Amino acid sequence: MDADQDSSRQAIAASNLTAEAVNALSSDAYGDISFDELPVLKNLLKVFFSDQPWTAHHETQLADLVGDVGGYWTHTLSNGATLQHGMVDGRYLLSISGGEAEQHGLFNRLFTGPIVPEATPNPRHIRFPLGGAPGPSVFYQRGDEDLDPRIERLFEDPEVTDVLVAPDFVAVGLTRAELWESSIDRLLEEVTTAFQVRGEAPESDAPTRDELVSANDASIASGRLSS
């Protein structure tokens, strides 16, 4: 619906600030939600604070569920995002703007191994530098056949959606950005073990990085894949 809001929503998930945002919303307006309706509210907020699409249907669902809360509130979250919600033209509206993905829990720490993970513009993806010279890359996604065994091992994690392999890095995408908090150590170990030979990318007939630029740009826009 709104590209700027989508970026802010994703930043909250990437910064692990969903609980902070939900607590602010609940203290203002959600006290009268019935016990039976709480799972619906939880699922809607889970979609809002993620990289999943937030549609007009979701917006209407939330407005109908919350009803008339009799006020309007503004909160500044820890990453600088402005969270606003309340009655607008007689209807409940939730919105967010600004803020950046901090991912402080992931990257503001000491990695002692040979590979130090790096953030990417898409919070669902993390880059693992391998060293070596840059070169053509190979893109894999779940469901591809005849995979390199090293890639197959990465896809054994059910949350891994895609992998981009080049001589100097491996980039891995998960279904949701917030899953990296519990997955990064495991996948870092897997990448380190599988790609310990520097400068070697798996052989494949899959498209190279250049051939995938247009597809990746379209994927970023649709919230599905990027590198």
mmCIF file of C-alpha atoms in Angstrom:
data_model
loop_
_atom_site.group_PDB
_atom_site.id
_atom_site.type_symbol
_atom_site.label_atom_id
_atom_site.label_comp_id
_atom_site.label_asym_id
_atom_site.label_seq_id
_atom_site.Cartn_x
_atom_site.Cartn_y
_atom_site.Cartn_z
ATOM 1 C CA MET A 1 0.000 0.000 0.000
ATOM 2 C CA ASP A 2 2.736 2.459 1.000
ATOM 3 C CA ALA A 3 6.377 1.805 0.131
ATOM 4 C CA ASP A 4 7.692 4.093 2.890
ATOM 5 C CA GLN A 5 5.491 2.429 5.488
ATOM 6 C CA ASP A 6 6.511 -1.007 4.204
ATOM 7 C CA SER A 7 10.155 -0.104 4.788
ATOM 8 C CA SER A 8 9.370 1.085 8.315
ATOM 9 C CA ARG A 9 7.351 -2.041 9.088
ATOM 10 C CA GLN A 10 10.225 -4.247 7.932
ATOM 11 C CA ALA A 11 12.714 -2.216 9.973
ATOM 12 C CA ILE A 12 10.766 -2.924 13.166
ATOM 13 C CA ALA A 13 10.945 -6.670 12.514
ATOM 14 C CA ALA A 14 14.631 -6.510 11.584
ATOM 15 C CA SER A 15 15.437 -4.519 14.735
ATOM 16 C CA ASN A 16 13.525 -6.937 16.980
ATOM 17 C CA LEU A 17 11.288 -4.096 18.160
ATOM 18 C CA THR A 18 7.931 -5.762 17.524
ATOM 19 C CA ALA A 19 7.322 -6.330 21.241
ATOM 20 C CA GLU A 20 8.056 -2.674 22.014
ATOM 21 C CA ALA A 21 5.622 -1.527 19.329
ATOM 22 C CA VAL A 22 2.860 -3.945 20.359
ATOM 23 C CA ASN A 23 3.204 -2.963 24.022
ATOM 24 C CA ALA A 24 2.707 0.686 23.080
ATOM 25 C CA LEU A 25 -0.382 -0.140 21.033
ATOM 26 C CA SER A 26 -1.861 -2.372 23.721
ATOM 27 C CA SER A 27 -1.437 0.151 26.521
ATOM 28 C CA ASP A 28 -3.324 2.760 24.489
ATOM 29 C CA ALA A 29 -6.147 1.000 22.743
ATOM 30 C CA TYR A 30 -6.367 -2.773 22.939
ATOM 31 C CA GLY A 31 -7.555 -3.261 26.509
ATOM 32 C CA ASP A 32 -11.142 -4.011 25.492
ATOM 33 C CA ILE A 33 -10.296 -6.697 22.936
ATOM 34 C CA SER A 34 -11.999 -9.925 24.012
ATOM 35 C CA PHE A 35 -10.026 -13.069 24.767
ATOM 36 C CA ASP A 36 -11.542 -14.813 21.740
ATOM 37 C CA GLU A 37 -10.438 -11.977 19.454
ATOM 38 C CA LEU A 38 -6.857 -11.765 20.725
ATOM 39 C CA PRO A 39 -5.493 -14.428 18.307
ATOM 40 C CA VAL A 40 -6.915 -12.468 15.361
ATOM 41 C CA LEU A 41 -5.343 -9.257 16.666
ATOM 42 C CA LYS A 42 -2.025 -11.015 17.226
ATOM 43 C CA ASN A 43 -1.980 -12.389 13.681
ATOM 44 C CA LEU A 44 -2.795 -8.996 12.161
ATOM 45 C CA LEU A 45 -0.018 -7.280 14.110
ATOM 46 C CA LYS A 46 2.358 -10.085 13.151
ATOM 47 C CA VAL A 47 1.672 -9.274 9.503
ATOM 48 C CA PHE A 48 1.949 -5.511 10.046
ATOM 49 C CA PHE A 49 5.363 -5.761 11.723
ATOM 50 C CA SER A 50 6.982 -7.943 9.052
ATOM 51 C CA ASP A 51 7.995 -7.929 5.392
ATOM 52 C CA GLN A 52 4.656 -9.462 4.391
ATOM 53 C CA PRO A 53 2.250 -7.259 2.392
ATOM 54 C CA TRP A 54 -0.109 -5.113 4.481
ATOM 55 C CA THR A 55 -3.232 -4.747 2.359
ATOM 56 C CA ALA A 56 -6.436 -2.718 2.467
ATOM 57 C CA HIS A 57 -8.168 -5.897 3.611
ATOM 58 C CA HIS A 58 -5.821 -6.172 6.609
ATOM 59 C CA GLU A 59 -6.396 -2.499 7.412
ATOM 60 C CA THR A 60 -10.174 -2.967 7.375
ATOM 61 C CA GLN A 61 -9.944 -6.145 9.459
ATOM 62 C CA LEU A 62 -7.948 -4.327 12.122
ATOM 63 C CA ALA A 63 -10.278 -1.320 12.130
ATOM 64 C CA ASP A 64 -13.367 -3.516 12.515
ATOM 65 C CA LEU A 65 -11.741 -5.553 15.267
ATOM 66 C CA VAL A 66 -10.482 -2.630 17.354
ATOM 67 C CA GLY A 67 -13.495 -0.378 16.871
ATOM 68 C CA ASP A 68 -13.775 3.145 18.281
ATOM 69 C CA VAL A 69 -10.921 3.649 20.739
ATOM 70 C CA GLY A 70 -11.775 7.293 21.390
ATOM 71 C CA GLY A 71 -8.336 8.772 20.851
ATOM 72 C CA TYR A 72 -5.179 9.074 18.790
ATOM 73 C CA TRP A 73 -1.630 8.330 19.956
ATOM 74 C CA THR A 74 1.922 8.819 18.707
ATOM 75 C CA HIS A 75 5.009 6.923 19.914
ATOM 76 C CA THR A 76 8.681 7.190 18.971
ATOM 77 C CA LEU A 77 10.256 3.735 18.991
ATOM 78 C CA SER A 78 13.854 2.850 19.809
ATOM 79 C CA ASN A 79 14.995 2.868 16.178
ATOM 80 C CA GLY A 80 13.494 6.335 15.585
ATOM 81 C CA ALA A 81 10.305 5.140 13.882
ATOM 82 C CA THR A 82 7.101 7.089 14.537
ATOM 83 C CA LEU A 83 4.184 4.807 15.420
ATOM 84 C CA GLN A 84 0.725 6.384 15.168
ATOM 85 C CA HIS A 85 -2.693 4.887 15.760
ATOM 86 C CA GLY A 86 -6.214 5.853 16.685
ATOM 87 C CA MET A 87 -9.325 7.319 15.165
ATOM 88 C CA VAL A 88 -9.039 8.977 11.738
ATOM 89 C CA ASP A 89 -12.285 10.060 10.048
ATOM 90 C CA GLY A 90 -14.271 7.826 12.367
ATOM 91 C CA ARG A 91 -12.173 4.715 11.732
ATOM 92 C CA TYR A 92 -9.238 3.124 13.553
ATOM 93 C CA LEU A 93 -5.972 3.450 11.639
ATOM 94 C CA LEU A 94 -2.487 2.116 12.402
ATOM 95 C CA SER A 95 0.540 3.607 10.647
ATOM 96 C CA ILE A 96 4.304 3.822 11.019
ATOM 97 C CA SER A 97 6.983 5.952 9.372
ATOM 98 C CA GLY A 98 10.727 6.530 9.562
ATOM 99 C CA GLY A 99 13.208 4.446 11.489
ATOM 100 C CA GLU A 100 16.025 2.220 10.328
ATOM 101 C CA ALA A 101 16.751 -1.475 10.733
ATOM 102 C CA GLU A 102 19.254 -1.684 13.570
ATOM 103 C CA GLN A 103 19.653 -5.482 13.713
ATOM 104 C CA HIS A 104 21.689 -4.706 16.833
ATOM 105 C CA GLY A 105 21.211 -8.170 18.279
ATOM 106 C CA LEU A 106 22.832 -9.729 15.220
ATOM 107 C CA PHE A 107 25.746 -7.537 14.237
ATOM 108 C CA ASN A 108 26.826 -5.600 17.336
ATOM 109 C CA ARG A 109 28.666 -8.618 18.671
ATOM 110 C CA LEU A 110 32.012 -10.316 18.223
ATOM 111 C CA PHE A 111 32.224 -13.092 15.642
ATOM 112 C CA THR A 112 35.387 -15.087 16.294
ATOM 113 C CA GLY A 113 35.381 -17.331 13.212
ATOM 114 C CA PRO A 114 36.812 -16.694 9.739
ATOM 115 C CA ILE A 115 33.467 -15.405 8.389
ATOM 116 C CA VAL A 116 31.817 -12.259 9.776
ATOM 117 C CA PRO A 117 28.170 -11.886 8.644
ATOM 118 C CA GLU A 118 27.056 -8.612 7.077
ATOM 119 C CA ALA A 119 23.647 -6.937 6.810
ATOM 120 C CA THR A 120 22.035 -6.384 3.399
ATOM 121 C CA PRO A 121 19.373 -3.855 2.314
ATOM 122 C CA ASN A 122 16.742 -6.580 2.646
ATOM 123 C CA PRO A 123 16.486 -7.611 6.335
ATOM 124 C CA ARG A 124 15.507 -11.163 5.329
ATOM 125 C CA HIS A 125 18.953 -11.685 3.814
ATOM 126 C CA ILE A 126 22.426 -11.825 5.347
ATOM 127 C CA ARG A 127 25.723 -11.880 3.461
ATOM 128 C CA PHE A 128 28.583 -14.162 4.504
ATOM 129 C CA PRO A 129 31.909 -12.907 3.010
ATOM 130 C CA LEU A 130 34.277 -15.706 1.980
ATOM 131 C CA GLY A 131 37.297 -13.773 0.810
ATOM 132 C CA GLY A 132 38.712 -14.270 -2.646
ATOM 133 C CA ALA A 133 38.108 -12.291 -5.815
ATOM 134 C CA PRO A 134 34.614 -11.291 -6.983
ATOM 135 C CA GLY A 135 33.151 -13.323 -9.807
ATOM 136 C CA PRO A 136 29.926 -14.620 -11.350
ATOM 137 C CA SER A 137 27.347 -15.755 -8.831
ATOM 138 C CA VAL A 138 24.796 -18.563 -8.862
ATOM 139 C CA PHE A 139 21.258 -18.145 -7.528
ATOM 140 C CA TYR A 140 19.293 -20.976 -5.911
ATOM 141 C CA GLN A 141 15.790 -21.075 -4.505
ATOM 142 C CA ARG A 142 13.823 -23.705 -2.643
ATOM 143 C CA GLY A 143 12.451 -26.307 -5.029
ATOM 144 C CA ASP A 144 15.365 -26.205 -7.475
ATOM 145 C CA GLU A 145 16.588 -29.624 -8.595
ATOM 146 C CA ASP A 146 20.098 -31.085 -8.884
ATOM 147 C CA LEU A 147 21.503 -28.785 -6.233
ATOM 148 C CA ASP A 148 25.110 -28.665 -5.146
ATOM 149 C CA PRO A 149 25.329 -30.710 -1.891
ATOM 150 C CA ARG A 150 26.454 -27.626 0.030
ATOM 151 C CA ILE A 151 23.333 -25.784 -1.040
ATOM 152 C CA GLU A 152 21.161 -28.778 -0.177
ATOM 153 C CA ARG A 153 22.492 -28.635 3.381
ATOM 154 C CA LEU A 154 21.467 -24.987 3.686
ATOM 155 C CA PHE A 155 17.963 -25.794 2.443
ATOM 156 C CA GLU A 156 17.629 -28.427 5.161
ATOM 157 C CA ASP A 157 16.677 -25.433 7.294
ATOM 158 C CA PRO A 158 12.943 -25.059 6.479
ATOM 159 C CA GLU A 159 13.095 -21.275 6.825
ATOM 160 C CA VAL A 160 15.775 -20.783 4.127
ATOM 161 C CA THR A 161 14.114 -19.485 0.951
ATOM 162 C CA ASP A 162 17.053 -18.719 -1.345
ATOM 163 C CA VAL A 163 20.845 -18.730 -1.564
ATOM 164 C CA LEU A 164 23.180 -16.665 -3.752
ATOM 165 C CA VAL A 165 26.731 -18.019 -4.076
ATOM 166 C CA ALA A 166 29.725 -16.179 -5.530
ATOM 167 C CA PRO A 167 33.469 -16.828 -5.206
ATOM 168 C CA ASP A 168 33.709 -14.122 -2.528
ATOM 169 C CA PHE A 169 30.418 -14.453 -0.608
ATOM 170 C CA VAL A 170 27.292 -16.454 0.157
ATOM 171 C CA ALA A 171 23.973 -14.668 0.785
ATOM 172 C CA VAL A 172 21.124 -16.509 2.501
ATOM 173 C CA GLY A 173 17.468 -15.469 2.705
ATOM 174 C CA LEU A 174 14.937 -16.555 5.336
ATOM 175 C CA THR A 175 11.145 -16.443 5.265
ATOM 176 C CA ARG A 176 11.078 -13.685 7.917
ATOM 177 C CA ALA A 177 13.746 -11.249 9.090
ATOM 178 C CA GLU A 178 13.121 -11.860 12.787
ATOM 179 C CA LEU A 179 14.134 -15.522 12.402
ATOM 180 C CA TRP A 180 17.782 -14.521 12.004
ATOM 181 C CA GLU A 181 18.064 -13.952 15.746
ATOM 182 C CA SER A 182 17.732 -17.688 16.374
ATOM 183 C CA SER A 183 19.240 -18.902 13.076
ATOM 184 C CA ILE A 184 22.399 -16.886 12.457
ATOM 185 C CA ASP A 185 24.801 -18.977 14.548
ATOM 186 C CA ARG A 186 23.608 -22.248 13.021
ATOM 187 C CA LEU A 187 23.731 -20.979 9.427
ATOM 188 C CA LEU A 188 27.068 -19.245 9.990
ATOM 189 C CA GLU A 189 28.521 -22.581 11.102
ATOM 190 C CA GLU A 190 26.996 -24.337 8.093
ATOM 191 C CA VAL A 191 28.341 -21.750 5.625
ATOM 192 C CA THR A 192 31.781 -21.813 7.260
ATOM 193 C CA THR A 193 31.944 -25.607 7.058
ATOM 194 C CA ALA A 194 30.521 -25.919 3.540
ATOM 195 C CA PHE A 195 32.454 -23.081 1.874
ATOM 196 C CA GLN A 196 35.774 -23.228 3.689
ATOM 197 C CA VAL A 197 37.601 -23.440 0.312
ATOM 198 C CA ARG A 198 37.899 -19.805 -0.705
ATOM 199 C CA GLY A 199 37.313 -18.636 -4.240
ATOM 200 C CA GLU A 200 35.165 -21.612 -5.246
ATOM 201 C CA ALA A 201 31.523 -21.296 -6.278
ATOM 202 C CA PRO A 202 29.388 -24.365 -6.983
ATOM 203 C CA GLU A 203 29.127 -25.374 -10.613
ATOM 204 C CA SER A 204 25.617 -25.001 -11.998
ATOM 205 C CA ASP A 205 23.569 -24.169 -15.070
ATOM 206 C CA ALA A 206 21.552 -21.737 -12.924
ATOM 207 C CA PRO A 207 21.424 -18.047 -13.923
ATOM 208 C CA THR A 208 24.375 -15.840 -13.043
ATOM 209 C CA ARG A 209 24.050 -12.712 -10.937
ATOM 210 C CA ASP A 210 23.896 -10.437 -13.991
ATOM 211 C CA GLU A 211 21.086 -12.500 -15.478
ATOM 212 C CA LEU A 212 19.129 -12.213 -12.256
ATOM 213 C CA VAL A 213 19.356 -8.440 -11.708
ATOM 214 C CA SER A 214 15.960 -7.727 -13.225
ATOM 215 C CA ALA A 215 14.326 -10.675 -11.467
ATOM 216 C CA ASN A 216 15.840 -9.718 -8.129
ATOM 217 C CA ASP A 217 14.689 -6.091 -8.479
ATOM 218 C CA ALA A 218 11.165 -7.299 -9.164
ATOM 219 C CA SER A 219 11.376 -9.682 -6.214
ATOM 220 C CA ILE A 220 12.401 -6.895 -3.843
ATOM 221 C CA ALA A 221 9.411 -4.860 -4.934
ATOM 222 C CA SER A 222 7.046 -7.776 -4.328
ATOM 223 C CA GLY A 223 8.636 -8.694 -0.979
ATOM 224 C CA ARG A 224 9.604 -12.198 -2.089
ATOM 225 C CA LEU A 225 13.341 -12.400 -2.866
ATOM 226 C CA SER A 226 16.376 -10.159 -3.145
ATOM 227 C CA SER A 227 20.093 -10.407 -2.749
#
